[in-house]
XYZ file of C-alpha atoms in Angstrom:
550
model
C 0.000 0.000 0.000
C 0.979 3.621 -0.932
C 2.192 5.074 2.629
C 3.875 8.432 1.891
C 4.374 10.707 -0.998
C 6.731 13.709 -1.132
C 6.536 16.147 -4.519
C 9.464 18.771 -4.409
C 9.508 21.139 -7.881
C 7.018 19.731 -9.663
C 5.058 21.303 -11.443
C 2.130 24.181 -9.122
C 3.535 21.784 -6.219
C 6.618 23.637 -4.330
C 6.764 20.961 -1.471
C 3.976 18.590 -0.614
C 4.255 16.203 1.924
C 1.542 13.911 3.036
C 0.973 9.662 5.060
C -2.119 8.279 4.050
C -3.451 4.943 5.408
C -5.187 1.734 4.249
C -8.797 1.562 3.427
C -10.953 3.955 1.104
C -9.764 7.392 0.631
C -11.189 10.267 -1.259
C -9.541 13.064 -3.443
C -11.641 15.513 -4.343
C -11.314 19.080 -5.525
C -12.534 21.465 -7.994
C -11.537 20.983 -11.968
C -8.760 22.370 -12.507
C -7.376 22.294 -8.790
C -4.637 20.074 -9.716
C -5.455 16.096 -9.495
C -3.894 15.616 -12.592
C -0.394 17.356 -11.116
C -0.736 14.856 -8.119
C -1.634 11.714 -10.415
C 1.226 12.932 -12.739
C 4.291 12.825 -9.913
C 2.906 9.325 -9.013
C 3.240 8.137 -12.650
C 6.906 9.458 -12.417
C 7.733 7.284 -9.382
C 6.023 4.596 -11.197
C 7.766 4.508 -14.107
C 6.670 6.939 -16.400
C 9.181 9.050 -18.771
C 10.126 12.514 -17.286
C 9.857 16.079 -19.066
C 12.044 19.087 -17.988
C 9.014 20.963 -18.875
C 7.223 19.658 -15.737
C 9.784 20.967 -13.317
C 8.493 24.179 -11.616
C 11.523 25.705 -11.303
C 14.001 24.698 -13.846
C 17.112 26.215 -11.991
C 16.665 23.547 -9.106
C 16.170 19.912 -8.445
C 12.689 18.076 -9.054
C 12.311 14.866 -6.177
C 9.321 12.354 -6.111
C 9.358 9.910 -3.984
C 6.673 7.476 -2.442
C 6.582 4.801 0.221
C 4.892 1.628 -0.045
C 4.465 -1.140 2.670
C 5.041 -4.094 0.409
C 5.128 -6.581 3.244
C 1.976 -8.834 2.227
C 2.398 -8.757 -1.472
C 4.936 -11.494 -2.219
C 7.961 -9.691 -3.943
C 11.030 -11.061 -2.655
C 11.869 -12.838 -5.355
C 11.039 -10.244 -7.606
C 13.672 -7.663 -5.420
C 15.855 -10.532 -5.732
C 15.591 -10.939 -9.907
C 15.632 -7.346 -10.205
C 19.131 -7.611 -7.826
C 17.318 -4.892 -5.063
C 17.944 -5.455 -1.706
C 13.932 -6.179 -0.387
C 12.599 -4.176 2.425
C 9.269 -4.319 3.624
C 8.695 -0.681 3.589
C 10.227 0.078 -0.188
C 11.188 3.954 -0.841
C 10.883 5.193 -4.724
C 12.587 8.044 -5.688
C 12.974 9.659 -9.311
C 14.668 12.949 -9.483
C 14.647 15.391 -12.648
C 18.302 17.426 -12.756
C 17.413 20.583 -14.400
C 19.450 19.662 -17.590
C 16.360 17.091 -18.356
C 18.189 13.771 -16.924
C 16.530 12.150 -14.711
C 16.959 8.935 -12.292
C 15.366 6.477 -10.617
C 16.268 5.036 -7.009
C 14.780 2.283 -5.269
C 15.673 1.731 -1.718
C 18.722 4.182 -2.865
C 19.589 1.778 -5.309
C 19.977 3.182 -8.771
C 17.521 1.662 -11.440
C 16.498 0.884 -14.889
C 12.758 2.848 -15.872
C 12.268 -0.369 -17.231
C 12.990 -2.180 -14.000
C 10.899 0.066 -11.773
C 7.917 -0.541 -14.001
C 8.552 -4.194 -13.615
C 8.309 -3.889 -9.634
C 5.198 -0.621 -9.720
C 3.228 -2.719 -11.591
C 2.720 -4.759 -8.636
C 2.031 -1.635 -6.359
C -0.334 0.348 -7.614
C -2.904 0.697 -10.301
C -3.936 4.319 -12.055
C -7.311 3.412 -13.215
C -9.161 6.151 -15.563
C -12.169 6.450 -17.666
C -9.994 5.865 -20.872
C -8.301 2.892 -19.429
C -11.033 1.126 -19.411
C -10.076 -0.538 -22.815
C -7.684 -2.447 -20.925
C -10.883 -5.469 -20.028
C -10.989 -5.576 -23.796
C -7.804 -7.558 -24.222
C -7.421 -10.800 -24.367
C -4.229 -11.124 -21.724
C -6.184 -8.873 -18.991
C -9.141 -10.975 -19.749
C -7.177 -14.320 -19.565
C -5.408 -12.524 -15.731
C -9.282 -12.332 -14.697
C -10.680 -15.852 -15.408
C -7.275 -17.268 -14.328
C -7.483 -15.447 -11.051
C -10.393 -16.919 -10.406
C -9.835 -20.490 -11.392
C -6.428 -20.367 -9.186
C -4.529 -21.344 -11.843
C -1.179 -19.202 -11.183
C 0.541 -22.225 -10.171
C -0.355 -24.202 -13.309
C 0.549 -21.611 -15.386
C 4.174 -21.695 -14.434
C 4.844 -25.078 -14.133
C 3.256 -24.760 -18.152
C 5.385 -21.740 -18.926
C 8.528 -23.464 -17.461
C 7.711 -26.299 -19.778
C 6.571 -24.409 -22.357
C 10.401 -23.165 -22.547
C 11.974 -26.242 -22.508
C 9.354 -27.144 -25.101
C 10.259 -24.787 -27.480
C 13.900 -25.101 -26.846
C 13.630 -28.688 -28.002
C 12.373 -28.092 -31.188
C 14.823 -25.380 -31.846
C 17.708 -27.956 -31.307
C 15.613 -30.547 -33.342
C 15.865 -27.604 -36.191
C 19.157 -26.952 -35.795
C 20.222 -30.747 -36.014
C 17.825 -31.695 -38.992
C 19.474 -28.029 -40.832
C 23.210 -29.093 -39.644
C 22.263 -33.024 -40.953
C 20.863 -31.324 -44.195
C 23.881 -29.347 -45.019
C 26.167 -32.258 -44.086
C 24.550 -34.685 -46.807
C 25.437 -31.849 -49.027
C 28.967 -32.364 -48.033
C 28.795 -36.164 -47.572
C 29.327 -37.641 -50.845
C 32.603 -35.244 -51.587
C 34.032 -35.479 -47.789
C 33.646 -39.320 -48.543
C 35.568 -38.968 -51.710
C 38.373 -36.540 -50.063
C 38.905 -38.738 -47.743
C 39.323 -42.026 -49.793
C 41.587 -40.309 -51.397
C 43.588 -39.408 -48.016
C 43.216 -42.840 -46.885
C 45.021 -44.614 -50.107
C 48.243 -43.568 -48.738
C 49.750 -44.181 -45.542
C 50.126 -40.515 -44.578
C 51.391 -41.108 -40.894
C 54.334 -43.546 -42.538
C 55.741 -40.840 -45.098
C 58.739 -38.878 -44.681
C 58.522 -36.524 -47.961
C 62.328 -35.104 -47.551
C 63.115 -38.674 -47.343
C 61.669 -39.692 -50.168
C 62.717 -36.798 -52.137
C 66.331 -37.793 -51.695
C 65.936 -41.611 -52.327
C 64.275 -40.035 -55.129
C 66.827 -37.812 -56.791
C 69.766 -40.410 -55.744
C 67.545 -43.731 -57.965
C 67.123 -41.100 -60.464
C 70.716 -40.386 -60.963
C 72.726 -43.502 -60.726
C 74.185 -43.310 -64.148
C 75.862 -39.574 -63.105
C 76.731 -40.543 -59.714
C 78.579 -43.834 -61.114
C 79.915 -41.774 -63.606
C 81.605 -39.232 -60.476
C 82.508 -41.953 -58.051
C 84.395 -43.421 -60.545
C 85.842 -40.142 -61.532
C 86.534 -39.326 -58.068
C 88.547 -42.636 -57.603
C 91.074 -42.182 -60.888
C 91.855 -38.492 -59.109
C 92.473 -40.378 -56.349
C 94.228 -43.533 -57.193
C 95.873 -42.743 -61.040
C 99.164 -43.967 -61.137
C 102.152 -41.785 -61.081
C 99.792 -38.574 -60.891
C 96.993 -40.019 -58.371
C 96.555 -37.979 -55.274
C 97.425 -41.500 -53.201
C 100.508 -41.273 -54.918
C 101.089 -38.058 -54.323
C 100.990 -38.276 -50.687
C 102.654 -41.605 -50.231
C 105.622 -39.598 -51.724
C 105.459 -36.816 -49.680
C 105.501 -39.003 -46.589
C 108.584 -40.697 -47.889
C 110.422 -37.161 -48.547
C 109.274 -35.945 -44.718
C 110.389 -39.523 -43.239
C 113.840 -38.471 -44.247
C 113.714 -35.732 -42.179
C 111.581 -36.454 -39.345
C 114.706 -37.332 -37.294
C 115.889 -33.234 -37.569
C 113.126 -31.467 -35.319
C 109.822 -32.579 -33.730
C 107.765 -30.401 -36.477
C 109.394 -32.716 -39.254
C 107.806 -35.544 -37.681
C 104.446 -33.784 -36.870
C 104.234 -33.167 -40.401
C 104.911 -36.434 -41.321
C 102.556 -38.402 -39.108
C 99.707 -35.925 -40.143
C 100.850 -36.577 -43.900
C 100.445 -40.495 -42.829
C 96.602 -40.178 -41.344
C 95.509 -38.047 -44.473
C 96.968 -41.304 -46.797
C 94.617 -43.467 -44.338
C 91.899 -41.553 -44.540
C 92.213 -41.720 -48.695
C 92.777 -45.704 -48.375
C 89.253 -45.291 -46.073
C 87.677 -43.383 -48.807
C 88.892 -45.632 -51.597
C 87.157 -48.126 -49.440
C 84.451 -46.590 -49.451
C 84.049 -45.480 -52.771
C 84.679 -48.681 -54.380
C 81.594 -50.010 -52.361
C 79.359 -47.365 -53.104
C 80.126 -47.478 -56.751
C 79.603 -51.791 -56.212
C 76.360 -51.049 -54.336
C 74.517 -48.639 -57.355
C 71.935 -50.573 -58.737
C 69.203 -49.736 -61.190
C 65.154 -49.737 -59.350
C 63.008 -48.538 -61.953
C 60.582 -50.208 -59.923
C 61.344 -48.281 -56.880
C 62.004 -45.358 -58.439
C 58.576 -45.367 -60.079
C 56.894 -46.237 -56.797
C 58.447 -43.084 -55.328
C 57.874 -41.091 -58.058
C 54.205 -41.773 -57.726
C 54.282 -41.533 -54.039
C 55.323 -38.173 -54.272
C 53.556 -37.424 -57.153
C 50.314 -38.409 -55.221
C 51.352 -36.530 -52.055
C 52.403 -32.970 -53.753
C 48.893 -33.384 -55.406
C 47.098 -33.283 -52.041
C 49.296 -31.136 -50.640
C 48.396 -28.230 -53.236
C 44.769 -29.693 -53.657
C 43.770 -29.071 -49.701
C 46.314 -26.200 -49.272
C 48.485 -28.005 -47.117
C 51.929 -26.870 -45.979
C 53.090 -30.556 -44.844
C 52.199 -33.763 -44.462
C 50.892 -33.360 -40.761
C 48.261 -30.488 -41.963
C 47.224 -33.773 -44.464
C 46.654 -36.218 -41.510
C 44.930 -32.919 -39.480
C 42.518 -32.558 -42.411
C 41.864 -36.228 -42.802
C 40.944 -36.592 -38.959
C 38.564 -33.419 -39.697
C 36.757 -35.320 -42.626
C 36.611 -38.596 -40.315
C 35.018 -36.623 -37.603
C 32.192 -34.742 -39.952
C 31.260 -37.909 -41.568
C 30.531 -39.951 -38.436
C 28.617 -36.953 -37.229
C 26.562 -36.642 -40.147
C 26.384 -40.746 -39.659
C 25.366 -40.126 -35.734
C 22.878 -37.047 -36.501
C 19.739 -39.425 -37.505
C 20.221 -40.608 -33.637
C 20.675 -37.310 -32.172
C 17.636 -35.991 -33.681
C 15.731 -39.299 -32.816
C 16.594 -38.574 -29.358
C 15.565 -35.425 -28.981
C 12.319 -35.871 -30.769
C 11.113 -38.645 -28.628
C 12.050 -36.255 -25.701
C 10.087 -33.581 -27.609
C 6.890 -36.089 -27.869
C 6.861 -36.656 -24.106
C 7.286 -32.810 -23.295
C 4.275 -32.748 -25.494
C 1.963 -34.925 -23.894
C 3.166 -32.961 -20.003
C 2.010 -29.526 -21.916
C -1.345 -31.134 -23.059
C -2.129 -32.650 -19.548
C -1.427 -29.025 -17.780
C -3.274 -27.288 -20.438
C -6.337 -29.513 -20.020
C -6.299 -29.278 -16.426
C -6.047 -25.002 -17.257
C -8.473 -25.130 -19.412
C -10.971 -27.813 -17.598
C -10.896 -24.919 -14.392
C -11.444 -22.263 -16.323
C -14.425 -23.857 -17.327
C -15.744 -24.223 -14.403
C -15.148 -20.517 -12.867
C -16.825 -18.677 -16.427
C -20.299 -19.333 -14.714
C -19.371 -18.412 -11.465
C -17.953 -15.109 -12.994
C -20.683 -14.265 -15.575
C -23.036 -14.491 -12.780
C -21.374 -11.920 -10.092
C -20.546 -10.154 -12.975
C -23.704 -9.505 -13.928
C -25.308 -9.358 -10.576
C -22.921 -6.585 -9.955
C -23.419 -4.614 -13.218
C -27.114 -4.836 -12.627
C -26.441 -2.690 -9.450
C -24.497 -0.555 -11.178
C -27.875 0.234 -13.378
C -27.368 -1.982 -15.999
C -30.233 -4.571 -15.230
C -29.864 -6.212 -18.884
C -26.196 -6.372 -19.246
C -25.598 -9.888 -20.008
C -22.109 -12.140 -20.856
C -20.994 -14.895 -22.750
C -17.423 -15.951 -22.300
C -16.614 -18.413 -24.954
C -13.457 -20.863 -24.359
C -12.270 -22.400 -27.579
C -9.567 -24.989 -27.687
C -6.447 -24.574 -30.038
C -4.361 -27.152 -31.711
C -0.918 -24.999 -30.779
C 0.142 -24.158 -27.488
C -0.019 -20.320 -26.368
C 1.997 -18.608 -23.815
C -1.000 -19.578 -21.607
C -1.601 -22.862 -22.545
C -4.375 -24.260 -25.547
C -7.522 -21.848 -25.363
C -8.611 -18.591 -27.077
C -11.153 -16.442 -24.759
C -13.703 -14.169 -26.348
C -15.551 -11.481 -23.589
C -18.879 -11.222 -25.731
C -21.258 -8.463 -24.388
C -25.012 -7.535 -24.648
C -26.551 -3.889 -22.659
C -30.116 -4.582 -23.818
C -32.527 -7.086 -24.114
C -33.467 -8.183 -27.773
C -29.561 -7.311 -28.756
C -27.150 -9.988 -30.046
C -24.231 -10.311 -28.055
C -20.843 -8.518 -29.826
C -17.420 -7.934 -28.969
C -16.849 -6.433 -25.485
C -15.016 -3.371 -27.369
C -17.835 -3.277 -29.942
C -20.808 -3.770 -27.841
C -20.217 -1.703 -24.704
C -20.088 2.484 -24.200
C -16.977 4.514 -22.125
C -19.395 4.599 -19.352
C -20.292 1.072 -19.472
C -17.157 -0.224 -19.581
C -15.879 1.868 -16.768
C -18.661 0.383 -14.518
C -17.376 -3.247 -16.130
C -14.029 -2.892 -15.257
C -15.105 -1.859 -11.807
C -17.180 -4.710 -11.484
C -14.070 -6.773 -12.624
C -11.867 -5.301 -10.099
C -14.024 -6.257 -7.150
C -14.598 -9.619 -8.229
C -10.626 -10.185 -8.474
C -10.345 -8.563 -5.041
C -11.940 -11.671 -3.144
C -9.925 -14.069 -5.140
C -5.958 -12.608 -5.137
C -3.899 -9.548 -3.694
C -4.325 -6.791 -6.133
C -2.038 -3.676 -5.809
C -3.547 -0.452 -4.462
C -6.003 1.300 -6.854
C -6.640 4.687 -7.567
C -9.922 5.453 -9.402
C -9.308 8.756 -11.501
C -13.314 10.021 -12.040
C -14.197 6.724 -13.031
C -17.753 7.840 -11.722
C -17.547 10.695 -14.376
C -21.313 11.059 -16.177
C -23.043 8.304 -13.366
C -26.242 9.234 -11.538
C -26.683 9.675 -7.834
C -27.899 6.044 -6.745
C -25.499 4.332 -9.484
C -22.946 6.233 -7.393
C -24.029 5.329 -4.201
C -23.654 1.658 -5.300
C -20.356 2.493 -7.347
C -18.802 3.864 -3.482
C -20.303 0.885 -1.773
C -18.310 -1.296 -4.225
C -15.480 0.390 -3.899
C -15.823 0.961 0.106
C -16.037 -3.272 0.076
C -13.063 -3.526 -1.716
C -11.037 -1.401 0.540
C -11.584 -3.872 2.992
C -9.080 -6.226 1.469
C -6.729 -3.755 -0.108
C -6.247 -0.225 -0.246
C -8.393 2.114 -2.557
C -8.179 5.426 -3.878
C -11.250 7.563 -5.654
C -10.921 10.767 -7.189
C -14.162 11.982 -7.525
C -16.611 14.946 -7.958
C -19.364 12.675 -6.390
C -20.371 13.446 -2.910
C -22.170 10.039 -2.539
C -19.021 8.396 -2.948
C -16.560 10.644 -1.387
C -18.648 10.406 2.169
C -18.114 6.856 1.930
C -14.119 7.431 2.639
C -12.052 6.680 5.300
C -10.054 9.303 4.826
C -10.518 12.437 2.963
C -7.683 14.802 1.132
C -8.781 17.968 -0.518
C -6.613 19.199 -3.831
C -6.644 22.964 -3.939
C -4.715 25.941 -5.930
C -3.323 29.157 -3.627
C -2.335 32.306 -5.134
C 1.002 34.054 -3.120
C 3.151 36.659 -4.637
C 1.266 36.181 -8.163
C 2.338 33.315 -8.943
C 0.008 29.800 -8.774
C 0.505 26.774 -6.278
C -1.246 23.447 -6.025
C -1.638 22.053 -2.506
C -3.100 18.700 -0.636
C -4.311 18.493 2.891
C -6.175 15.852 4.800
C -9.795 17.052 5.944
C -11.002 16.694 9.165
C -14.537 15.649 10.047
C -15.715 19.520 10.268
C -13.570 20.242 6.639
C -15.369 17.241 5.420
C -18.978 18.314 5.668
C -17.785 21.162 4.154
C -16.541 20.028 1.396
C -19.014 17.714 0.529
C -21.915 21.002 0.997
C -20.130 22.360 -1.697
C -19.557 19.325 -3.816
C -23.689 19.132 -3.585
C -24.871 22.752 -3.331
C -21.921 25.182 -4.498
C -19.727 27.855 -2.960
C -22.718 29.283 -1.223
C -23.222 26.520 1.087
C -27.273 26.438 2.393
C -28.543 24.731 6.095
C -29.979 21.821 4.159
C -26.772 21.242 2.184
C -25.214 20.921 5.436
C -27.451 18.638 6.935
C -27.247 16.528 3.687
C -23.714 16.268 3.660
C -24.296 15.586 7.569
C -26.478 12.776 6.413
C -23.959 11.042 3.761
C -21.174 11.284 6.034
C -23.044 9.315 8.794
């Protein structure tokens, strides 16, 4: 319930500061007093987009800020999704800087307009004439029969599964779209990698084969070179062997003169050894050269094969070869696996179906059985109201999809008069009418859930005395259970309050100023003289106002 309310700058308001309690009250005041300025800081606090234009003094600071006692409507979690810290007396505060920001503080935490709708939604409810539409749409209209039928529970264990619902078949999509675009791919991965698995990738070393290669290939020139090698070496008279066997014999003759002779000589003597080693060597090498055409044409088309892949896949080496081979292994067993994946998940998706259809029928089976129940206050109601003919049919008609709310389209279908076919609720009912419907609506939901504190904004504009009466006793009974606010120029309903706050305008140093106090029970029969007789207030106006009040 709305507790306090504080309006600094906004605005005819300078400073207003004023508690109000649970129960009915009455604001009243003469047109153009300045309701609208005190319903239009609430809709700040509750959310609604600020104007620098409605600051009073646009040098200075505008603050709104309300209290509510939140303590018996169920928001923790809420606080706790919107990351607030809960408290069961909640402050709201928005604040206009005078360069047109503005901000928005609950419980001095900074918020999100969009959050602090999220949470006023569940405070309070500005109800006028022209929001009456709002028992015309289907969602409000599903809230009311759904209220009734206490289905709240049901409906979240359906939207929960509702989610995982629709999540299912978004995965089956996305498999039967991946498994699509795969059998695109399947026949030529298969063929890619056939042709990666002819060859033994893992057991090729290409600079290996490369030189085994160019050495099969050339066995003619390096026969003809090893053999050339060996006449440099081994010639008679002018072979290098030759050579240095008689340079060892020239140094041996001197070896005995100094100790570099002989180091010269014995390092003459390993280089002969080392040519008798190569000889050696040489003559086996030039023994061992054989002619593979075989071999060399297996290599040749080993390499051949592997250079192809290579530049066919873009490969820099063999190991990108074997990486891209694993890659085609592993997309063509998923595209292989993807028929069970998607089996899977649509069997899961079939039983997910049949939990949605149970919780739907057991929605729609109690909303069912409440539409009676409601037609008949509703009408009951209305006819007190003065509309003795207004009749309803609520039709319930099953769907084959599921909805956000489970399997059932709901029509509101409306008659005023007798000998009138029942239309549209929108089509078939006036403003007035469907202010008086709405109000109907509202106390009905009041005996069945915890609705937010109400503030009726003239909704009693263009209704006769005794239709008033009944429209205050409605609204008096529904203040029992929550708290109510009327704003009315009707003193049959605004006697009916528990409280009573008067809006008025002051005039000081020419300039204009809106104001709000709380009447006492002497200020009340005054006020409600003049809301039946005028300024000039008469004896019997007094004694009627006397009259309502008791």
């Amino acid at each position: 319930m709305l507790t306090t309310l504080h309006i600094n700058n906004y605005a005819l308001i300078d400073e207003l500061n004023v508690k109000f309690n649970n129960g009915f009250t009455i604001i009243t005041g003469e047109t153009g007093a300045g309701k609208s300025i005190l319903l239009g800081g609430l809709s700040l606090v509750l959310g609604k987009r600020a104007d620098l234009t409605q600051v009073k003094n646009s040098d200075n600071k505008c603050i709104i800020e309300a209290g509510f006692d939140v303590a018996n409507y169920n928001l923790k979690d809420l606080f706790k999704q919107l990351d607030l810290d809960y408290d069961n007396h909640t402050i709201i505060r928005r604040e206009i800087l005078p360069s047109g920001k503005s901000r928005a503080f609950i419980n001095d935490t900074p918020v999100t307009l969009d959050n602090l709708a999220s949470l006023s939604t569940h405070l309070i409810d500005i109800h006028s004439q022209h929001q009456t539409l709002q028992v015309t749409q289907d969602n409000y209209q599903f809230t009311v029969i759904d209220a009734l039928a206490d289905n709240q529970k049901n409906l979240n264990t359906f939207s929960h599964q509702l989610t995982d619902y629709k999540t299912l078949q978004k995965t089956i999509e996305a498999l039967k779209n991946s498994k699509a675009e795969m059998l695109k791919e399947y026949d030529y991965n298969m063929f890619l990698l056939k042709e990666l698995s002819e060859i033994n990738l893992k057991a090729i070393d290409l600079e290996d084969l490369e030189i085994q290669y160019e050495a099969l290939s050339n066995v003619e020139v390096i026969g003809e070179k090893l053999s050339s090698v060996k006449a440099i070496l081994n010639s008679e008279n002018s072979g290098v062997t030759d050579q240095i066997n008689f340079a060892k014999q020239e140094l041996s003759k001197i070896a005995g003169f100094g100790k570099s002779y002989e180091t010269l000589k014995e390092r003459i003597t390993s280089i002969g050894i080392e040519l008798d080693d190569i000889l050696v060597e040489l003559d086996d090498l030039e023994n061992n050269l054989i002619t593979e055409p075989a071999e060399l044409e297996r290599i040749s088309n080993t390499l051949q094969v592997v250079n192809s892949l290579l530049q066919k896949h873009a490969a820099a080496d063999v190991n990108e070869l074997i990486a891209i081979k694993t890659s085609l292994e592993n997309k063509i067993d998923v595209t292989e696996t993807l028929d069970d994946a998607i089996d899977k998940h649509e069997k899961a998706l079939l039983k997910q179906h049949e939990v949605l259809n149970s919780l739907a029928s057991k929605i729609s089976k109690k909303r069912k059985t409440v539409i009676p129940i409601f037609i008949s206050k509703l009408e009951t109601i209305l006819s007190d109201l003065g509309m003795p003919n207004a009749k309803f049919k609520i039709e319930l008609t099953p769907l084959n999809t599921f909805v956000f709310n489970g399997k059932d389209t709901l029509q509101f279908l409306f008659t005023a008069n007798k000998g009138t076919s029942f239309n549209e609720l929108k089509k078939a009912a006036s403003g007035g009418e469907l202010s008086r419907i709405m109000l109907a609506i509202k106390s009905i939901l009041a005996e069945y859930i915890q609705l937010p504190s109400i503030m009726f904004d003239e909704i009693d504009t263009g209704v006769s005395g005794e239709i008033s009466n009944k429209m205050g006793d409605i609204m008096k009974q529904m203040s029992s259970k929550m708290q109510v606010f009327s704003i009315t120029h009707l003193p049959q309903i605004a006697a009916k309050g528990n409280s009573h706050f008067k809006v008025f305008k002051t005039d000081i140093d020419n300039k204009t100023h809106t104001n709000l106090k709380q009447l006492n029970t002497d200020d009340r029969v005054i006020e409600i003289a003049q809301m039946l007789g005028g300024l000039n207030i008469t004896e019997s106006a007094m004694a009627h106002a006397k009259q309502l009040l008791n």
